[in-house]
PDB file of C-alpha atoms (C1' of nucleotides) in Angstrom:
ATOM      1  CA  MET A   1     -48.129 -37.995  -9.781  1.00 40.00           C
ATOM      2  CA  ASP A   2     -50.350 -34.967 -10.083  1.00 45.00           C
ATOM      3  CA  TYR A   3     -49.531 -33.677 -13.526  1.00 42.00           C
ATOM      4  CA  GLU A   4     -52.296 -31.122 -13.497  1.00 47.00           C
ATOM      5  CA  PHE A   5     -50.566 -29.655 -10.451  1.00 46.00           C
ATOM      6  CA  VAL A   6     -47.210 -29.825 -12.181  1.00 47.00           C
ATOM      7  CA  VAL A   7     -48.531 -28.039 -15.207  1.00 44.00           C
ATOM      8  CA  GLY A   8     -50.281 -25.444 -13.088  1.00 49.00           C
ATOM      9  CA  GLU A   9     -47.237 -24.939 -10.939  1.00 47.00           C
ATOM     10  CA  PHE A  10     -45.003 -23.936 -13.802  1.00 44.00           C
ATOM     11  CA  TYR A  11     -47.104 -22.429 -16.532  1.00 42.00           C
ATOM     12  CA  GLY A  12     -50.650 -22.005 -15.444  1.00 44.00           C
ATOM     13  CA  ALA A  13     -53.765 -23.806 -16.509  1.00 34.00           C
ATOM     14  CA  LEU A  14     -53.428 -26.506 -19.118  1.00 38.00           C
ATOM     15  CA  GLU A  15     -56.182 -24.968 -21.145  1.00 41.00           C
ATOM     16  CA  ASP A  16     -54.001 -21.960 -21.822  1.00 45.00           C
ATOM     17  CA  THR A  17     -53.599 -22.892 -25.466  1.00 48.00           C
ATOM     18  CA  SER A  18     -51.252 -19.977 -26.107  1.00 50.00           C
ATOM     19  CA  LEU A  19     -48.569 -22.093 -24.462  1.00 54.00           C
ATOM     20  CA  LEU A  20     -49.138 -25.086 -26.686  1.00 60.00           C
ATOM     21  CA  THR A  21     -46.562 -25.482 -29.418  1.00 61.00           C
ATOM     22  CA  THR A  22     -46.488 -27.864 -32.315  1.00 63.00           C
ATOM     23  CA  SER A  23     -44.153 -30.844 -32.258  1.00 68.00           C
ATOM     24  CA  ALA A  24     -43.061 -33.304 -34.895  1.00 69.00           C
ATOM     25  CA  SER A  25     -43.525 -36.357 -32.690  1.00 74.00           C
ATOM     26  CA  LEU A  26     -46.395 -35.474 -30.356  1.00 80.00           C
ATOM     27  CA  PRO A  27     -49.664 -33.579 -30.460  1.00 77.00           C
ATOM     28  CA  ALA A  28     -49.444 -30.170 -28.815  1.00 79.00           C
ATOM     29  CA  LYS A  29     -51.203 -31.139 -25.593  1.00 80.00           C
ATOM     30  CA  GLN A  30     -49.156 -34.304 -25.079  1.00 81.00           C
ATOM     31  CA  ARG A  31     -45.963 -32.404 -25.875  1.00 79.00           C
ATOM     32  CA  TYR A  32     -46.913 -29.789 -23.318  1.00 84.00           C
ATOM     33  CA  GLN A  33     -47.610 -32.418 -20.681  1.00 84.00           C
ATOM     34  CA  ALA A  34     -44.336 -34.183 -21.466  1.00 83.00           C
ATOM     35  CA  ASN A  35     -42.487 -30.886 -21.081  1.00 85.00           C
ATOM     36  CA  ALA A  36     -44.140 -30.318 -17.710  1.00 85.00           C
ATOM     37  CA  ARG A  37     -43.147 -33.789 -16.540  1.00 85.00           C
ATOM     38  CA  GLU A  38     -39.594 -33.203 -17.692  1.00 87.00           C
ATOM     39  CA  ARG A  39     -39.429 -29.906 -15.825  1.00 87.00           C
ATOM     40  CA  TYR A  40     -40.771 -31.599 -12.712  1.00 88.00           C
ATOM     41  CA  ARG A  41     -38.212 -34.369 -13.065  1.00 85.00           C
ATOM     42  CA  THR A  42     -35.371 -31.884 -13.549  1.00 88.00           C
ATOM     43  CA  HIS A  43     -36.479 -29.989 -10.453  1.00 88.00           C
ATOM     44  CA  SER A  44     -36.447 -33.251  -8.507  1.00 85.00           C
ATOM     45  CA  VAL A  45     -32.887 -33.881  -9.652  1.00 88.00           C
ATOM     46  CA  ASN A  46     -31.939 -30.351  -8.625  1.00 87.00           C
ATOM     47  CA  SER A  47     -33.494 -30.903  -5.191  1.00 85.00           C
ATOM     48  CA  ALA A  48     -31.317 -33.960  -4.790  1.00 87.00           C
ATOM     49  CA  PHE A  49     -28.264 -31.908  -5.784  1.00 88.00           C
ATOM     50  CA  ASN A  50     -29.176 -29.248  -3.230  1.00 85.00           C
ATOM     51  CA  THR A  51     -29.527 -31.898  -0.524  1.00 87.00           C
ATOM     52  CA  LEU A  52     -26.142 -33.316  -1.469  1.00 88.00           C
ATOM     53  CA  ARG A  53     -24.550 -29.835  -1.411  1.00 87.00           C
ATOM     54  CA  LEU A  54     -25.620 -29.419   2.213  1.00 85.00           C
ATOM     55  CA  LEU A  55     -23.576 -32.495   3.145  1.00 87.00           C
ATOM     56  CA  ILE A  56     -20.316 -31.373   1.546  1.00 85.00           C
ATOM     57  CA  PRO A  57     -18.057 -28.911   3.389  1.00 82.00           C
ATOM     58  CA  THR A  58     -16.712 -26.137   1.157  1.00 79.00           C
ATOM     59  CA  GLU A  59     -14.120 -23.415   1.408  1.00 74.00           C
ATOM     60  CA  PRO A  60     -15.375 -20.745   1.866  1.00 73.00           C
ATOM     61  CA  LYS A  61     -18.432 -22.095   3.642  1.00 74.00           C
ATOM     62  CA  ASN A  62     -20.988 -20.146   1.591  1.00 74.00           C
ATOM     63  CA  ARG A  63     -19.544 -21.166  -1.760  1.00 79.00           C
ATOM     64  CA  LYS A  64     -22.155 -22.753  -3.999  1.00 84.00           C
ATOM     65  CA  LEU A  65     -20.871 -25.733  -5.915  1.00 86.00           C
ATOM     66  CA  SER A  66     -21.924 -26.362  -9.484  1.00 86.00           C
ATOM     67  CA  LYS A  67     -23.496 -29.708 -10.285  1.00 87.00           C
ATOM     68  CA  ILE A  68     -20.321 -31.212 -11.651  1.00 87.00           C
ATOM     69  CA  GLU A  69     -18.341 -29.824  -8.728  1.00 87.00           C
ATOM     70  CA  THR A  70     -20.876 -31.313  -6.327  1.00 87.00           C
ATOM     71  CA  LEU A  71     -20.481 -34.751  -7.865  1.00 87.00           C
ATOM     72  CA  ARG A  72     -16.700 -34.608  -7.977  1.00 85.00           C
ATOM     73  CA  LEU A  73     -16.324 -33.253  -4.467  1.00 86.00           C
ATOM     74  CA  ALA A  74     -18.845 -35.739  -3.077  1.00 87.00           C
ATOM     75  CA  LYS A  75     -16.779 -38.531  -4.553  1.00 84.00           C
ATOM     76  CA  SER A  76     -13.610 -37.127  -3.005  1.00 84.00           C
ATOM     77  CA  TYR A  77     -15.358 -36.483   0.298  1.00 85.00           C
ATOM     78  CA  ILE A  78     -16.378 -40.121   0.519  1.00 86.00           C
ATOM     79  CA  SER A  79     -12.782 -41.172  -0.086  1.00 82.00           C
ATOM     80  CA  HIS A  80     -11.638 -38.613   2.471  1.00 82.00           C
ATOM     81  CA  LEU A  81     -14.002 -40.002   5.105  1.00 85.00           C
ATOM     82  CA  ALA A  82     -12.857 -43.514   4.256  1.00 82.00           C
ATOM     83  CA  ALA A  83      -9.267 -42.373   4.840  1.00 80.00           C
ATOM     84  CA  ILE A  84     -10.244 -41.006   8.246  1.00 81.00           C
ATOM     85  CA  LEU A  85     -11.813 -44.318   9.155  1.00 84.00           C
ATOM     86  CA  LEU A  86      -8.746 -46.131   7.919  1.00 80.00           C
ATOM     87  CA  THR A  87      -6.144 -44.004   9.669  1.00 78.00           C
ATOM     88  CA  GLY A  88      -7.997 -42.543  12.626  1.00 78.00           C
ATOM     89  CA  ASN A  89      -6.278 -39.293  11.711  1.00 73.00           C
ATOM     90  CA  TYR A  90      -8.631 -36.330  11.344  1.00 71.00           C
ATOM     91  CA  ASN A  91      -6.039 -33.828  10.216  1.00 68.00           C
ATOM     92  CA  GLN A  92      -4.164 -35.388   7.334  1.00 66.00           C
ATOM     93  CA  PRO A  93      -5.842 -38.730   6.719  1.00 64.00           C
ATOM     94  CA  CYS A  94      -5.175 -38.773   3.010  1.00 65.00           C
ATOM     95  CA  VAL A  95      -1.435 -38.385   3.493  1.00 62.00           C
ATOM     96  CA  TYR A  96      -1.169 -41.433   5.710  1.00 60.00           C
ATOM     97  CA  VAL A  97      -3.346 -43.935   3.942  1.00 56.00           C
ATOM     98  CA  THR A  98      -1.711 -47.153   2.886  1.00 43.00           C
ATOM     99  CA  SER A  99      -0.677 -47.647  -0.688  1.00 39.00           C
ATOM    100  CA  LEU A 100      -3.608 -49.907  -1.429  1.00 39.00           C
ATOM    101  CA  SER A 101      -6.266 -47.637  -0.015  1.00 42.00           C
ATOM    102  CA  CYS A 102      -4.422 -44.674  -1.456  1.00 40.00           C
ATOM    103  CA  HIS A 103      -4.723 -46.136  -4.879  1.00 39.00           C
ATOM    104  CA  SER A 104      -8.455 -46.634  -4.471  1.00 41.00           C
ATOM    105  CA  SER A 105      -8.842 -43.209  -2.916  1.00 39.00           C
ATOM    106  CA  PHE A 106      -7.008 -41.372  -5.677  1.00 39.00           C
ATOM    107  CA  PRO A 107      -8.494 -42.412  -8.974  1.00 40.00           C
ATOM    108  CA  ASP A 108      -6.467 -39.732 -10.712  1.00 39.00           C
ATOM    109  CA  TYR A 109      -3.489 -41.947 -10.098  1.00 34.00           C
ATOM    110  CA  GLN A 110      -3.460 -44.498 -12.879  1.00 34.00           C
ATOM    111  CA  LEU A 111      -2.062 -47.947 -12.263  1.00 33.00           C
ATOM    112  CA  ASP A 112      -0.287 -47.998 -15.607  1.00 34.00           C
ATOM    113  CA  GLU A 113       1.731 -45.009 -14.463  1.00 35.00           C
ATOM    114  CA  ALA A 114       3.343 -47.241 -11.877  1.00 34.00           C
ATOM    115  CA  GLY A 115       4.081 -50.350 -13.894  1.00 37.00           C
ATOM    116  CA  GLY A 116       7.235 -52.391 -13.378  1.00 38.00           C
ATOM    117  CA  GLU A 117       9.105 -53.654 -10.359  1.00 36.00           C
ATOM    118  CA  ASP A 118       9.011 -50.394  -8.432  1.00 44.00           C
ATOM    119  CA  GLU A 119       5.242 -50.111  -8.573  1.00 41.00           C
ATOM    120  CA  GLY A 120       4.941 -50.652  -4.833  1.00 40.00           C
ATOM    121  CA  GLU A 121       7.488 -47.976  -4.070  1.00 44.00           C
ATOM    122  CA  LYS A 122       5.772 -45.529  -6.393  1.00 43.00           C
ATOM    123  CA  LEU A 123       2.457 -46.232  -4.720  1.00 39.00           C
ATOM    124  CA  MET A 124       4.005 -45.656  -1.319  1.00 41.00           C
ATOM    125  CA  GLU A 125       5.598 -42.448  -2.521  1.00 43.00           C
ATOM    126  CA  HIS A 126       2.238 -41.408  -3.895  1.00 42.00           C
ATOM    127  CA  SER A 127       0.621 -42.130  -0.542  1.00 42.00           C
ATOM    128  CA  ARG A 128       3.236 -40.004   1.206  1.00 43.00           C
ATOM    129  CA  THR A 129       2.914 -37.004  -1.049  1.00 43.00           C
ATOM    130  CA  SER A 130      -0.631 -36.842  -2.409  1.00 49.00           C
ATOM    131  CA  ILE A 131      -3.496 -34.819  -1.060  1.00 53.00           C
ATOM    132  CA  CYS A 132      -6.972 -35.829  -2.136  1.00 63.00           C
ATOM    133  CA  THR A 133      -9.174 -33.521  -4.164  1.00 63.00           C
ATOM    134  CA  PHE A 134     -11.358 -32.891  -1.148  1.00 67.00           C
ATOM    135  CA  CYS A 135      -8.360 -31.825   0.957  1.00 68.00           C
ATOM    136  CA  VAL A 136      -7.263 -29.451  -1.777  1.00 64.00           C
ATOM    137  CA  ALA A 137     -10.720 -27.996  -2.245  1.00 64.00           C
ATOM    138  CA  THR A 138     -11.369 -27.442   1.427  1.00 66.00           C
ATOM    139  CA  LYS A 139      -7.817 -27.112   2.728  1.00 58.00           C
ATOM    140  CA  ASN A 140      -8.890 -29.819   5.146  1.00 48.00           C
ATOM    141  CA  GLY A 141      -6.069 -31.836   6.565  1.00 37.00           C
ATOM    142  CA  ILE A 142      -3.309 -29.710   5.133  1.00 32.00           C
ATOM    143  CA  SER A 143      -0.850 -28.703   7.772  1.00 27.00           C
ATOM    144  CA  SER A 144       0.097 -25.054   7.757  1.00 23.00           C
TER     145      SER A 144
ATOM    146  C1'  DT B   1     -17.098 -10.194 -24.721  1.00 81.40           C
ATOM    147  C1'  DA B   2     -16.175 -15.106 -24.156  1.00 81.40           C
ATOM    148  C1'  DG B   3     -16.896 -18.980 -21.498  1.00 81.40           C
ATOM    149  C1'  DG B   4     -19.253 -21.559 -17.894  1.00 81.40           C
ATOM    150  C1'  DC B   5     -23.438 -22.944 -15.946  1.00 81.40           C
ATOM    151  C1'  DC B   6     -28.157 -23.711 -16.010  1.00 81.40           C
ATOM    152  C1'  DA B   7     -33.234 -24.346 -17.376  1.00 81.40           C
ATOM    153  C1'  DT B   8     -36.097 -25.739 -20.835  1.00 81.40           C
ATOM    154  C1'  DC B   9     -37.640 -28.000 -24.995  1.00 81.40           C
ATOM    155  C1'  DT B  10     -37.417 -31.847 -27.888  1.00 81.40           C
ATOM    156  C1'  DG B  11     -36.985 -36.474 -29.924  1.00 81.40           C
ATOM    157  C1'  DG B  12     -35.405 -41.090 -29.167  1.00 81.40           C
ATOM    158  C1'  DT B  13     -35.321 -45.307 -26.456  1.00 81.40           C
ATOM    159  C1'  DC B  14     -36.721 -48.376 -22.941  1.00 81.40           C
ATOM    160  C1'  DC B  15     -40.020 -50.109 -19.718  1.00 81.40           C
ATOM    161  C1'  DT B  16     -44.574 -51.247 -17.716  1.00 81.40           C
TER     162       DT B  16
ATOM    163  C1'  DA C   1     -50.022 -46.325 -25.245  1.00 81.40           C
ATOM    164  C1'  DG C   2     -48.068 -43.630 -21.951  1.00 81.40           C
ATOM    165  C1'  DG C   3     -44.500 -42.455 -18.741  1.00 81.40           C
ATOM    166  C1'  DA C   4     -39.516 -42.317 -17.289  1.00 81.40           C
ATOM    167  C1'  DC C   5     -35.097 -41.437 -18.570  1.00 81.40           C
ATOM    168  C1'  DC C   6     -31.540 -39.594 -21.388  1.00 81.40           C
ATOM    169  C1'  DA C   7     -28.845 -36.607 -24.452  1.00 81.40           C
ATOM    170  C1'  DG C   8     -28.531 -32.821 -27.771  1.00 81.40           C
ATOM    171  C1'  DA C   9     -29.851 -28.089 -28.965  1.00 81.40           C
ATOM    172  C1'  DT C  10     -30.817 -23.562 -27.617  1.00 81.40           C
ATOM    173  C1'  DG C  11     -31.023 -19.305 -25.212  1.00 81.40           C
ATOM    174  C1'  DG C  12     -30.481 -16.600 -20.846  1.00 81.40           C
ATOM    175  C1'  DC C  13     -27.719 -15.169 -16.949  1.00 81.40           C
ATOM    176  C1'  DC C  14     -23.483 -14.315 -14.598  1.00 81.40           C
ATOM    177  C1'  DT C  15     -18.579 -13.532 -14.017  1.00 81.40           C
ATOM    178  C1'  DA C  16     -13.710 -12.775 -15.131  1.00 81.40           C
TER     179       DA C  16
END
DNA sequence: TAGGCCATCTGGTCCT
DNA sequence: AGGACCAGATGGCCTA
């Protein structure tokens, strides 16, 4: 990795000592280089987030998701796509998934909520009535 | 103006 | 020893 480039990219030449600050754990120059590496690493993470954002449909289309929204919606989107594969239904796949796949597709639904003999019926009822987070966020699959 | 989100700095820990 | 990774602290920006 070209750290001289990284440093130059963000704050100018390394020999610009006005940018060097004291640190309890590291000499100024090493601290400065560590900061530059951390910035570079953070930017790499952000690039990955941006790439992921491009893969997730949103409503409206130009809405920019926050990082936490991107992660949550990506997770739901994966479940949504799995439901499509499972049901072959492109419009309301998450409504028709089986109880087992429904349970795995809807982590918000806790197993201990459905304890007892009627667990299966509750799961089936859940599968009939629940819309996944992705469907809610994008209005995808919700009949009007 | 408060709250959410983000970038940056920093120190600690783990790994090579 | 040095770099990668992580989490906490801090301050700036934006929006309701």
